[in-house]
mmCIF file of C-alpha atoms in Angstrom:
data_model
loop_
_atom_site.group_PDB
_atom_site.id
_atom_site.type_symbol
_atom_site.label_atom_id
_atom_site.label_comp_id
_atom_site.label_asym_id
_atom_site.label_seq_id
_atom_site.Cartn_x
_atom_site.Cartn_y
_atom_site.Cartn_z
ATOM 1 C CA TYR M 1 -52.546 123.043 17.753
ATOM 2 C CA LEU M 2 -49.652 121.470 15.867
ATOM 3 C CA PRO M 3 -48.874 117.970 17.193
ATOM 4 C CA THR M 4 -46.426 116.015 15.069
ATOM 5 C CA LYS M 5 -45.890 112.236 15.087
ATOM 6 C CA VAL M 6 -42.849 110.612 13.531
ATOM 7 C CA SER M 7 -42.540 106.816 13.380
ATOM 8 C CA ILE M 8 -40.929 104.035 11.361
ATOM 9 C CA GLN M 9 -43.212 101.162 10.392
ATOM 10 C CA HIS M 10 -41.994 98.243 8.257
ATOM 11 C CA GLY M 11 -38.894 100.253 7.317
ATOM 12 C CA VAL M 12 -40.917 103.246 6.051
ATOM 13 C CA LEU M 13 -40.737 106.695 7.681
ATOM 14 C CA HIS M 14 -44.224 108.019 8.637
ATOM 15 C CA ILE M 15 -44.787 111.694 9.432
ATOM 16 C CA ARG M 16 -48.174 112.949 10.660
ATOM 17 C CA GLN M 17 -48.886 116.619 11.238
ATOM 18 C CA LYS M 18 -52.193 117.913 12.606
ATOM 19 C CA VAL M 19 -53.178 121.547 12.249
ATOM 20 C CA GLY M 20 -56.099 123.034 14.175
ATOM 21 C CA VAL M 21 -57.259 125.634 16.677
ATOM 22 C CA THR M 22 -58.014 124.733 20.295
ATOM 23 C CA LEU M 23 -60.093 126.943 22.585
ATOM 24 C CA GLY M 24 -60.282 126.365 26.305
ATOM 25 C CA ALA M 25 -59.646 127.302 29.902
ATOM 26 C CA ARG M 26 -57.627 125.814 32.740
ATOM 27 C CA LEU M 27 -57.818 126.375 36.497
ATOM 28 C CA THR M 28 -54.980 125.357 38.802
ATOM 29 C CA LEU M 29 -55.521 125.187 42.570
ATOM 30 C CA ASN M 30 -52.259 125.252 44.550
ATOM 31 C CA PHE M 31 -52.746 123.617 47.942
ATOM 32 C CA THR M 32 -49.045 123.546 48.870
ATOM 33 C CA GLU M 33 -45.769 124.168 47.076
ATOM 34 C CA ARG M 34 -45.790 120.493 46.034
ATOM 35 C CA PHE M 35 -49.483 119.652 45.451
ATOM 36 C CA ASP M 36 -51.800 121.065 42.758
ATOM 37 C CA VAL M 37 -55.176 120.144 41.322
ATOM 38 C CA VAL M 38 -55.702 121.148 37.695
ATOM 39 C CA THR M 39 -59.005 121.164 35.824
ATOM 40 C CA GLY M 40 -59.680 122.264 32.284
ATOM 41 C CA VAL M 41 -62.077 122.370 29.363
ATOM 42 C CA THR M 42 -60.997 122.499 25.704
ATOM 43 C CA TYR M 43 -62.830 122.511 22.383
ATOM 44 C CA LEU M 44 -61.276 121.632 19.056
ATOM 45 C CA PRO M 45 -63.704 122.598 16.242
ATOM 46 C CA GLY M 46 -61.872 120.398 13.723
ATOM 47 C CA TYR M 47 -58.460 119.827 12.251
ATOM 48 C CA ALA M 48 -56.595 118.944 9.097
ATOM 49 C CA MET M 49 -54.073 116.093 9.110
ATOM 50 C CA PHE M 50 -51.187 115.637 6.704
ATOM 51 C CA HIS M 51 -49.641 112.166 6.466
ATOM 52 C CA ARG M 52 -46.604 111.177 4.467
ATOM 53 C CA ALA M 53 -45.299 107.614 4.249
ATOM 54 C CA GLY M 54 -42.532 107.031 1.738
ATOM 55 C CA GLU M 55 -43.839 108.362 -1.582
ATOM 56 C CA GLU M 56 -47.488 108.469 -0.430
ATOM 57 C CA PHE M 57 -49.079 111.700 0.790
ATOM 58 C CA GLU M 58 -52.578 111.974 2.331
ATOM 59 C CA LEU M 59 -54.697 114.875 3.532
ATOM 60 C CA GLY M 60 -57.555 114.226 5.925
ATOM 61 C CA THR M 61 -59.829 116.146 8.233
ATOM 62 C CA GLY M 62 -61.148 115.373 11.694
ATOM 63 C CA SER M 63 -64.312 116.150 13.522
ATOM 64 C CA HIS M 64 -64.675 118.370 16.533
ATOM 65 C CA VAL M 65 -63.795 117.299 20.081
ATOM 66 C CA LEU M 66 -64.882 118.635 23.499
ATOM 67 C CA THR M 67 -62.716 117.608 26.451
ATOM 68 C CA ALA M 68 -63.083 118.052 30.228
ATOM 69 C CA THR M 69 -60.224 116.967 32.498
ATOM 70 C CA THR M 70 -59.190 117.072 36.100
ATOM 71 C CA GLY M 71 -55.960 115.873 37.610
ATOM 72 C CA ALA M 72 -53.696 115.970 40.613
ATOM 73 C CA GLN M 73 -49.984 116.742 40.538
ATOM 74 C CA TYR M 74 -47.550 116.018 43.345
ATOM 75 C CA TRP M 75 -43.890 116.985 43.124
ATOM 76 C CA LEU M 76 -41.422 114.563 44.703
ATOM 77 C CA LEU M 77 -38.796 117.249 43.971
ATOM 78 C CA PRO M 78 -40.328 120.776 44.023
ATOM 79 C CA PRO M 79 -40.986 122.607 40.719
ATOM 80 C CA THR M 80 -38.843 125.542 41.869
ATOM 81 C CA ARG M 81 -35.638 123.481 41.735
ATOM 82 C CA VAL M 82 -33.363 123.035 38.742
ATOM 83 C CA LEU M 83 -34.367 119.356 38.635
ATOM 84 C CA SER M 84 -38.036 118.634 39.489
ATOM 85 C CA TRP M 85 -40.009 115.395 39.518
ATOM 86 C CA GLU M 86 -43.785 115.285 39.317
ATOM 87 C CA VAL M 87 -46.210 112.384 39.741
ATOM 88 C CA HIS M 88 -49.614 112.991 38.178
ATOM 89 C CA SER M 89 -52.927 111.252 37.711
ATOM 90 C CA GLY M 90 -56.119 112.370 36.106
ATOM 91 C CA VAL M 91 -59.540 111.646 34.689
ATOM 92 C CA GLY M 92 -60.763 112.958 31.375
ATOM 93 C CA LEU M 93 -64.088 112.949 29.554
ATOM 94 C CA VAL M 94 -63.970 113.340 25.777
ATOM 95 C CA PHE M 95 -66.942 113.972 23.483
ATOM 96 C CA GLY M 96 -66.281 113.646 19.772
ATOM 97 C CA GLY M 97 -68.787 113.829 17.000
ATOM 98 C CA GLN M 98 -68.891 113.527 13.273
ATOM 99 C CA PRO M 99 -69.000 116.747 11.284
ATOM 100 C CA ALA M 100 -72.678 117.095 12.219
ATOM 101 C CA TYR M 101 -72.632 118.973 15.541
ATOM 102 C CA ASP M 102 -75.677 117.145 16.928
ATOM 103 C CA ASP M 103 -73.491 114.015 17.192
ATOM 104 C CA LEU M 104 -71.090 115.687 19.640
ATOM 105 C CA PHE M 105 -72.467 113.913 22.724
ATOM 106 C CA ALA M 106 -73.333 110.657 20.937
ATOM 107 C CA SER M 107 -69.871 109.151 21.329
ATOM 108 C CA SER M 108 -67.951 109.831 24.511
ATOM 109 C CA THR M 109 -64.961 108.324 26.258
ATOM 110 C CA VAL M 110 -63.892 108.397 29.919
ATOM 111 C CA THR M 111 -60.165 107.897 30.454
ATOM 112 C CA GLY M 112 -57.961 107.641 33.517
ATOM 113 C CA ILE M 113 -54.185 108.098 33.405
ATOM 114 C CA LEU M 114 -51.245 107.753 35.774
ATOM 115 C CA GLY M 115 -47.823 109.150 34.969
ATOM 116 C CA THR M 116 -44.655 110.934 35.958
ATOM 117 C CA THR M 117 -42.693 113.865 34.550
ATOM 118 C CA VAL M 118 -39.061 114.774 35.146
ATOM 119 C CA ARG M 119 -38.136 118.384 34.271
ATOM 120 C CA TYR M 120 -34.697 120.020 34.121
ATOM 121 C CA ARG M 121 -34.443 123.822 33.957
ATOM 122 C CA ILE M 122 -31.502 125.863 32.785
ATOM 123 C CA GLY M 123 -32.065 129.119 34.634
ATOM 124 C CA GLN M 124 -35.271 130.902 33.592
ATOM 125 C CA ILE M 125 -34.441 130.445 29.903
ATOM 126 C CA VAL M 126 -35.243 126.877 28.873
ATOM 127 C CA SER M 127 -36.474 123.608 30.364
ATOM 128 C CA PHE M 128 -36.481 120.030 29.117
ATOM 129 C CA HIS M 129 -38.952 117.411 30.248
ATOM 130 C CA LEU M 130 -39.558 113.692 29.897
ATOM 131 C CA ARG M 131 -43.117 112.475 30.516
ATOM 132 C CA VAL M 132 -44.160 108.852 30.847
ATOM 133 C CA GLN M 133 -47.818 107.984 31.354
ATOM 134 C CA ASP M 134 -50.134 105.030 31.031
ATOM 135 C CA ARG M 135 -53.862 104.889 30.355
ATOM 136 C CA VAL M 136 -55.200 102.986 33.374
ATOM 137 C CA TYR M 137 -58.727 102.593 31.955
ATOM 138 C CA ARG M 138 -60.928 103.670 29.074
ATOM 139 C CA ILE M 139 -64.700 103.401 28.822
ATOM 140 C CA ARG M 140 -66.605 104.279 25.614
ATOM 141 C CA SER M 141 -70.299 105.055 25.508
ATOM 142 C CA GLY M 142 -72.394 102.451 23.741
ATOM 143 C CA GLY M 143 -70.272 99.566 25.040
ATOM 144 C CA GLY M 144 -66.563 98.874 24.948
ATOM 145 C CA ASP M 145 -64.154 99.370 22.129
ATOM 146 C CA PRO M 146 -63.927 95.901 20.542
ATOM 147 C CA GLY M 147 -61.066 95.056 18.282
ATOM 148 C CA ARG M 148 -58.936 97.947 19.465
ATOM 149 C CA PRO M 149 -55.842 97.010 21.489
ATOM 150 C CA ARG M 150 -54.899 98.810 24.688
ATOM 151 C CA PRO M 151 -52.557 101.690 23.801
ATOM 152 C CA PRO M 152 -48.934 101.315 24.902
ATOM 153 C CA LEU M 153 -47.163 103.415 27.487
ATOM 154 C CA GLN M 154 -46.867 107.002 26.229
ATOM 155 C CA VAL M 155 -43.460 108.641 26.364
ATOM 156 C CA SER M 156 -42.972 112.267 25.339
ATOM 157 C CA PHE M 157 -40.101 114.712 25.350
ATOM 158 C CA GLY M 158 -40.598 118.433 25.569
ATOM 159 C CA LEU M 159 -38.906 121.772 25.470
ATOM 160 C CA GLY M 160 -40.278 124.693 27.474
ATOM 161 C CA PHE M 161 -39.506 128.352 27.876
ATOM 162 C CA PRO M 162 -40.095 129.367 31.531
ATOM 163 C CA PHE M 163 -39.724 133.082 30.797
ATOM 164 C CA LEU M 164 -42.865 132.875 28.592
ATOM 165 C CA GLU M 165 -44.882 131.270 31.420
ATOM 166 C CA SER M 166 -44.585 134.424 33.532
ATOM 167 C CA ILE M 167 -46.309 136.462 30.798
ATOM 168 C CA ARG M 168 -49.692 134.749 31.308
#
């Protein structure tokens, strides 16, 4: 688990790197060549986060997170083509606690997303993808999430290696 965030805020370059181990399982049900339903469970026992902004450097840690998700994927252009286009939606349930493990189920969040992914493959060697998704709703246990603005549209770019996917 090595997600990296790079941003510029007020003219200062911010780099955030998380390091952790994620355990989980995923099940994909293929109904047709173009329609799949994916469900999964993951557990992140904790992570370390490095943050650098200008001359400042911070090290922090995060608590554990248990996630259960289910989603549907429909390909407007099939995944077997050089250029594929997927529309996806999903629902996720996230439990996150403080370092004390008995707090794991005390704070939970239900989230719904809607998005699309365009993927371009160069043979069976490499693929590039662009994913755009929006959080349609978010419900936190214990009442809403006051004072926290709705997150913006998420845009991500990725690089994949299709020849590694066949090893699974």
